[in-house]
Coordinates of C-alpha atoms and ligand atoms in Angstrom, one line a residue:
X1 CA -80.3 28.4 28.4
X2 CA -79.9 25.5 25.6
X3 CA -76.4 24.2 25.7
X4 CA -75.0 23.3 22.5
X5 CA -73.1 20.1 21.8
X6 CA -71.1 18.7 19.3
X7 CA -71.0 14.8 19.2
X8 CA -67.8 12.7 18.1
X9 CA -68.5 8.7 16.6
X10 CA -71.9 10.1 15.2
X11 CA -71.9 6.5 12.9
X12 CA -70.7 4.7 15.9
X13 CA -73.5 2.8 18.1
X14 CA -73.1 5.3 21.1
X15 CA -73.3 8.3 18.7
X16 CA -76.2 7.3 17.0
X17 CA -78.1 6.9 20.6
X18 CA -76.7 10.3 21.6
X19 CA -77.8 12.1 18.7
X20 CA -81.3 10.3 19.0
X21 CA -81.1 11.7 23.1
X22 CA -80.2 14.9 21.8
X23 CA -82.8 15.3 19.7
X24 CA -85.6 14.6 22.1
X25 CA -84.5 17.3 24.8
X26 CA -85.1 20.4 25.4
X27 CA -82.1 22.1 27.0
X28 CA -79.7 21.0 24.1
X29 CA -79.0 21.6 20.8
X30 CA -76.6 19.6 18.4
X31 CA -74.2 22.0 16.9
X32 CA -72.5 19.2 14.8
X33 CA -71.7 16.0 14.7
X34 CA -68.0 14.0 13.6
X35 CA -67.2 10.7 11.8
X36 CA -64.4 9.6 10.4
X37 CA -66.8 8.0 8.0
X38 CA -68.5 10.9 7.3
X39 CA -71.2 11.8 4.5
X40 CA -74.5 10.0 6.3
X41 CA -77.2 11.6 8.0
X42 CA -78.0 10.1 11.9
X43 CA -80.8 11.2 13.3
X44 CA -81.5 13.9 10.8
X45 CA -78.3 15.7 11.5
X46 CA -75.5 15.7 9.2
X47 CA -72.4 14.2 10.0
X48 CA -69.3 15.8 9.3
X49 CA -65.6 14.5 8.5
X50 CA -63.7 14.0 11.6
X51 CA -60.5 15.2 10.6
X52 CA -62.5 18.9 10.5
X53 CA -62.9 18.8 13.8
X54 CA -60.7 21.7 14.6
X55 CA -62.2 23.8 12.1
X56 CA -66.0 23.0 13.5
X57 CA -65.3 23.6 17.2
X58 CA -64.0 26.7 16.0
X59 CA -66.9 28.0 13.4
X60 CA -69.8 26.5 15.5
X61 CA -68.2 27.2 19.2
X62 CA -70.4 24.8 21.2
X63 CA -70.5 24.2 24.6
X64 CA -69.2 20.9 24.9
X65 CA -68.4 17.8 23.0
X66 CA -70.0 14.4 23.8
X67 CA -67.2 11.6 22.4
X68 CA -67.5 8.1 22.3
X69 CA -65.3 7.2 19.9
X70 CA -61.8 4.9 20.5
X71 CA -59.0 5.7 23.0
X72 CA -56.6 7.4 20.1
X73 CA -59.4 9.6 19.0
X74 CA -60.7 10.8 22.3
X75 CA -57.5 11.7 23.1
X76 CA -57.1 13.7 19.8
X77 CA -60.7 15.5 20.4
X78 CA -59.7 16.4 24.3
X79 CA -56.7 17.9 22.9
X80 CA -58.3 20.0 20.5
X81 CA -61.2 21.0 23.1
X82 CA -58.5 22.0 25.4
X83 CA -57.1 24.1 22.9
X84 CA -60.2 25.7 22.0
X85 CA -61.4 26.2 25.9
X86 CA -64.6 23.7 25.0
X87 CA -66.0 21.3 28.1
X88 CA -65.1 17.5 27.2
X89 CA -67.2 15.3 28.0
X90 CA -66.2 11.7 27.4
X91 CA -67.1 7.7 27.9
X92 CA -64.4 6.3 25.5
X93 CA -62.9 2.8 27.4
X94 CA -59.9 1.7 26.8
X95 CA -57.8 4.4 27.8
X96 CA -54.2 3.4 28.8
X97 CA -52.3 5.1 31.9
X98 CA -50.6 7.1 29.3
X99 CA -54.1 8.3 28.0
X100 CA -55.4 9.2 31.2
X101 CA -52.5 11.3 31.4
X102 CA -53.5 12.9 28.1
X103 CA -57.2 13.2 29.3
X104 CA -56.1 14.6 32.8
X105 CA -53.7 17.8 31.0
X106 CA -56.6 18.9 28.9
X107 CA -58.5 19.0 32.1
X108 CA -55.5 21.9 33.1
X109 CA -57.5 24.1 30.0
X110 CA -60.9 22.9 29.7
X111 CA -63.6 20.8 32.2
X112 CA -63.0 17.5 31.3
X113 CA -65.6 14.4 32.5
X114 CA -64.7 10.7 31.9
X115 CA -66.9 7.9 32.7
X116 CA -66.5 4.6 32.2
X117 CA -70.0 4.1 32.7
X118 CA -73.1 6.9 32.9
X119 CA -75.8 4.6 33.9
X120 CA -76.9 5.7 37.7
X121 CA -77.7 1.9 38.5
X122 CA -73.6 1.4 38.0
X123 CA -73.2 4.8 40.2
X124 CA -75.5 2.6 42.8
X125 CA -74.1 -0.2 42.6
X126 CA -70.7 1.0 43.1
X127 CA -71.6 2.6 46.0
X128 CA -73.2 -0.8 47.3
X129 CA -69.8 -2.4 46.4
X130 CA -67.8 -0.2 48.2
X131 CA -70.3 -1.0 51.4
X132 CA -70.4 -4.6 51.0
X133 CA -66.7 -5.5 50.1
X134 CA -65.7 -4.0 53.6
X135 CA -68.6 -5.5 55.5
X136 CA -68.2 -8.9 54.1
X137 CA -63.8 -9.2 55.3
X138 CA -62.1 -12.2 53.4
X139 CA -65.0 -12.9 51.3
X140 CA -63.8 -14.4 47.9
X141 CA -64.7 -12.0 45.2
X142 CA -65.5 -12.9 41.4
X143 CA -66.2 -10.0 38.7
X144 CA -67.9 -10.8 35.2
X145 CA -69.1 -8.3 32.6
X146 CA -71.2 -9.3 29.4
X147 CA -71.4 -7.1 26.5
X148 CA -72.5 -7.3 22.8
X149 CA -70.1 -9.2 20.4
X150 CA -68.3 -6.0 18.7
X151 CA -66.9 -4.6 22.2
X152 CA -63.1 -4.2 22.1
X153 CA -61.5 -3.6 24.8
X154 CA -61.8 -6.1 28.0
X155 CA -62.0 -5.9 30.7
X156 CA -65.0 -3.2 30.3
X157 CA -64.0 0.3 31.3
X158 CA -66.8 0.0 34.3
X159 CA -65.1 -3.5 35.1
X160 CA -61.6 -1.8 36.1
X161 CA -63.2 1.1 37.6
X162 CA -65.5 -1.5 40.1
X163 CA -61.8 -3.3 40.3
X164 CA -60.3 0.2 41.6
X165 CA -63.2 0.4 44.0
X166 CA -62.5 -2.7 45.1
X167 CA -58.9 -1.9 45.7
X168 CA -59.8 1.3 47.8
X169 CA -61.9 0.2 49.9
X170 CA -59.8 -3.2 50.7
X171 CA -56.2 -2.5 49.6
X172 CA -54.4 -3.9 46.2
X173 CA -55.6 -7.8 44.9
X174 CA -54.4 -9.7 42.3
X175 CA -56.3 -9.6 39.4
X176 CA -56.7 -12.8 37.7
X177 CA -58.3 -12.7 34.3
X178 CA -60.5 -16.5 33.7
X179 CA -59.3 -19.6 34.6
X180 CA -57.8 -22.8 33.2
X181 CA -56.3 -25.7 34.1
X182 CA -54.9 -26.3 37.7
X183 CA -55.8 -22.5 39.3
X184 CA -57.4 -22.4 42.4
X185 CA -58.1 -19.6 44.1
X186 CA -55.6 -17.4 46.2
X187 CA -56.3 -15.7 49.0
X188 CA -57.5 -12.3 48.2
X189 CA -57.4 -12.3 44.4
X190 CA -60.3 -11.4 42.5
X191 CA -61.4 -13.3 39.7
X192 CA -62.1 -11.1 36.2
X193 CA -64.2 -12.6 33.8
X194 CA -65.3 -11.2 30.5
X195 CA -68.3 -12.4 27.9
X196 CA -68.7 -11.3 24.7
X197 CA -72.3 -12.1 22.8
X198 CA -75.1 -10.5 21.4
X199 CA -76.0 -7.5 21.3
X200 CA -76.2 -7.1 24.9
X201 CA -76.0 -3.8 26.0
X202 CA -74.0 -4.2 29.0
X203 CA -73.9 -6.6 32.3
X204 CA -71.8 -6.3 35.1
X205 CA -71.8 -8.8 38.4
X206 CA -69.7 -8.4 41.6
X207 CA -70.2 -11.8 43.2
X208 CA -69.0 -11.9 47.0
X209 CA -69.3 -15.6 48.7
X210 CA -67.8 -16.7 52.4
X211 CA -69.3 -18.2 55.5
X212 CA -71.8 -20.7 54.0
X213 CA -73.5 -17.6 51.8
X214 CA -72.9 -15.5 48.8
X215 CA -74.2 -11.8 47.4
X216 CA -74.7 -10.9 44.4
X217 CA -74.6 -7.1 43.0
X218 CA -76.1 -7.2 39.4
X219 CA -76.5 -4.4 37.0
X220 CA -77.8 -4.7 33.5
X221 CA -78.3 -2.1 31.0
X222 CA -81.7 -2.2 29.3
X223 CA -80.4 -0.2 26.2
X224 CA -77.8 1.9 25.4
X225 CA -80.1 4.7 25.5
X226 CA -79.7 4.8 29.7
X227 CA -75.2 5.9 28.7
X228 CA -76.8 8.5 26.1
X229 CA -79.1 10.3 28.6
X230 CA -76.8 10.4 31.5
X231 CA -73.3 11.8 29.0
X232 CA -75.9 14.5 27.9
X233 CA -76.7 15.1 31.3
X234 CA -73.2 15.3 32.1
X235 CA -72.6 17.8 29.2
X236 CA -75.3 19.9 30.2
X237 CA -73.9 20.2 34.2
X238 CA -70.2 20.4 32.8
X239 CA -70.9 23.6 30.0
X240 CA -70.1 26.3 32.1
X241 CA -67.9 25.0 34.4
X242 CA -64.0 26.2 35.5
X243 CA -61.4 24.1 33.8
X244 CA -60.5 20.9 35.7
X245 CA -61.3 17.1 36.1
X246 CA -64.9 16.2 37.3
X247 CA -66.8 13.1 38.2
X248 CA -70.0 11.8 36.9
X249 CA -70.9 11.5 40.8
X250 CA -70.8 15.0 40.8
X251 CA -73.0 15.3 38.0
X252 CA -76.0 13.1 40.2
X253 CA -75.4 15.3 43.7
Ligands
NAI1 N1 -69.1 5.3 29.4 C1 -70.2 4.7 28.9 O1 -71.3 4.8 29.6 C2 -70.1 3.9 27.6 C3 -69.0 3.8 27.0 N2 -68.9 3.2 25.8 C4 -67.6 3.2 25.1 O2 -67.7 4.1 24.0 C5 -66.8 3.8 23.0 C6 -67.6 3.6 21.6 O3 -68.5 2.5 21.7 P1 -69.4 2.2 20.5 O4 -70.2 3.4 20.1 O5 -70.1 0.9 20.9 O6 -68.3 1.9 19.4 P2 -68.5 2.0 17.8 O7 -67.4 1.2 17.2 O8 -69.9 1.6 17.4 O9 -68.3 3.5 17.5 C7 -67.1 4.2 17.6 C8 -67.2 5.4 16.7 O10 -66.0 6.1 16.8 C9 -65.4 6.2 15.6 N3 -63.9 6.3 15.7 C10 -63.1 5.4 16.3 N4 -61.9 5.8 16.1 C11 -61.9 6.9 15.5 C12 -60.9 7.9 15.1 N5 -59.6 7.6 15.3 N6 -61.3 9.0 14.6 C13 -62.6 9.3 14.4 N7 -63.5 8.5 14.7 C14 -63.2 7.3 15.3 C15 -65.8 5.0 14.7 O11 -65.7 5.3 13.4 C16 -67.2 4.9 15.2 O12 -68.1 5.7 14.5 C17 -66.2 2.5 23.4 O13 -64.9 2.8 24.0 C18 -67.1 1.9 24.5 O14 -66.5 1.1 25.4 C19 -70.0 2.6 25.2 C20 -71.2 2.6 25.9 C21 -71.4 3.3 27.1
LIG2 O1 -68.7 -0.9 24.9 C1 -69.8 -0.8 25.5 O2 -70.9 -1.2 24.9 C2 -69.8 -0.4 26.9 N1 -68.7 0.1 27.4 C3 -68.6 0.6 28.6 C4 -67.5 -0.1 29.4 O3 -66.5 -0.5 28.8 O4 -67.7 -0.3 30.6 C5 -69.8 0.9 29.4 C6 -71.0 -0.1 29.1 O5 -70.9 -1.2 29.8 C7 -71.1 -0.4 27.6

C-alpha cells in the first residue's frame, strides 16, 4: 500500500529535504504540499498556500501530514488534522507547555507523533544517556548543541528532551544556561550550552566528568536528509493507526 502524505513548510529547509525523501521512495506518495509562501515548485511538486490547508486535507484526504514548520503553525495544522481524522506527524521545536497541550488534544482525534529529533543515532544516544547518567552517580554533567546560524529556538528541541532524560533517570537539576562572571558549578546542575554557526546540521554532546575521568556522548547529523527519512518513516508506521499520542521509539521497535 503507498501511503499518501501531505507536507507543511514545503519552502522551509526541512520541507524541501522531505519532499526530496518523498520522492525517492517507494511506499509514499506526496498528495500536496503547504507554504505560506506559496507559488514555487520544490522538488517538482507544487506548493500550495498554507492558509488552504483545510480545504486540501479535505479534497486530497491523505494519510498523514509531515510538518515542520514553527510552533504556531504546527499547532494550527494538528488542529485541523484532528478535525479531519488525518495522522500528524510532527518535528516542529519550540513548542511551549501550552502547545504540547494543544499537540496532546488533537492526539484525543487523530495519531499524533512529535519528535524533537528523528535521527536513530539521537534515539541511541539517548538510550546511552539514560545508562550512563545512572552508572556514573554525582558526575558533573555539561550539555552543548550546535546548529546552523538560522535556528530559532534554543535550547534545541532534542537538547530539552536529553535534559528530561536526564531528569528521569536522576531526579530534577537545575538547569543553568552558559556561564559568565563569578558561577561556579553547583552540585547537581547541569550546564546548557547552545552554538549557533554555519550551516551545521545539528550537534548534540552530553559531557559527564568525575573521578579523575570524563565521557563523552557525541551525535552529529551528517545532513538533514537523516530527520527527512526517519519523519517519513514515522508517517508511514503512524497512517493507519488508532487515534492517540505515539513515540518515534515506537516507530524503531
Ligand atoms: N525533529 C527533527 O528531527 C527536526 C526538527 N526541526 C525543526 O523543524 C522546524 C523547521 O525547521 P526548518 O525547516 O529548518 O525551518 P525553516 O524556517 O527553514 O522552515 C520553516 C517553514 O515553515 C513555514 N512556516 C513557519 N511558520 C508558518 C506559519 N505560521 N504558517 C505556515 N508556514 C509557516 C516557513 O514559511 C518555512 O517554510 C524547526 O522547529 C526545527 O527546529 C528541524 C530539523 C529536524
Ligand atoms: O532546527 C534544526 O535544524 C534542528 N532542530 C531540531 C532540534 O531543535 O532539536 C533537531 C535537529 O537537531 C535539527
Amino acid at each position: 500500500m503507498t501511503v499518501s502524505i501531505g507536507v507543511t513548510g514545503a519552502t522551509g529547509r526541512m520541507g524541501g529535504e522531505v519532499l526530496a525523501a518523498a520522492a525517492d521512495r517507494d511506499d509514499l506518495s506526496v498528495a500536496f504540499a503547504v507554504s505560506r509562501s506559496p507559488g514555487d515548485e520544490v522538488e517538482g511538486v507544487a506548493v500550495e498556500d498554507a492558509a488552504d490547508f483545510a480545504d486540501l486535507l479535505a479534497s486530497h484526504d491523505p494519510d498523514a501530514v509531515v510538518d515542520f514548520t514553527g510552533p504556531a503553525s504546527c499547532i494550527e495544522y494538528a488542529s485541523a488534522c484532528a478535525e479531519a481524522g488525518v495522522a500528524f506527524v510532527t518535528g516542529t521545536t519550540g513548542l511551549s507547555e501550552g502547545g504540547f497541550d494543544a499537540l496532546r488534544e488533537a492526539a484525543s482525534e487523530a495519531p499524533v507523533l512529535y519528535a524533537s529529533n528523528f535521527s536513530r543515532g539521537i534515539a541511541a544516544l539517548r538510550r546511552a544517556v539514560r545508562e550512563a547518567v545512572p552508572a556514573l552517580d554525582g558526575y558533573d554533567i555539561e550539555l552543548t548543541e550546535t546548529h546552523h546560524n538560522a535556528k530559532r529556538d534554543a535550547p534545541s528541541g532534542t537538547a530539552l528532551t536529553i535534559l528530561d532524560d536526564i531528569d528521569d533517570v536522576r531526579g530534577d537539576s537545575e538547569r543553568v544556561h552558559g556561564r559568565e562572571g563569578e558561577a561556579p558549578r553547583s552540585e547537581g546542575e547541569v550546564g546548557v550550552h547552545a552554538r549557533r554557526a554555519g550551516d551545521i546540521a545539528g550537534e548534540h554532546e552530553v559531557l559527564l566528568a568525575g573521578n579523575h575521568e570524563s565521557l563523552s556522548l557525541t551525535h552529529r547529523a551528517g545532513s538533514r536528509g537523516v530527520f527527512a527519512a526517519g519523519a517519513l518513516d514515522a508517517a508511514a508506521w503512524l497512517a493507519d493507526r488508532d487515534a492517540g499520542w505515539y513515540d518515534f521509539t515506537e516507530v524503531l521497535e
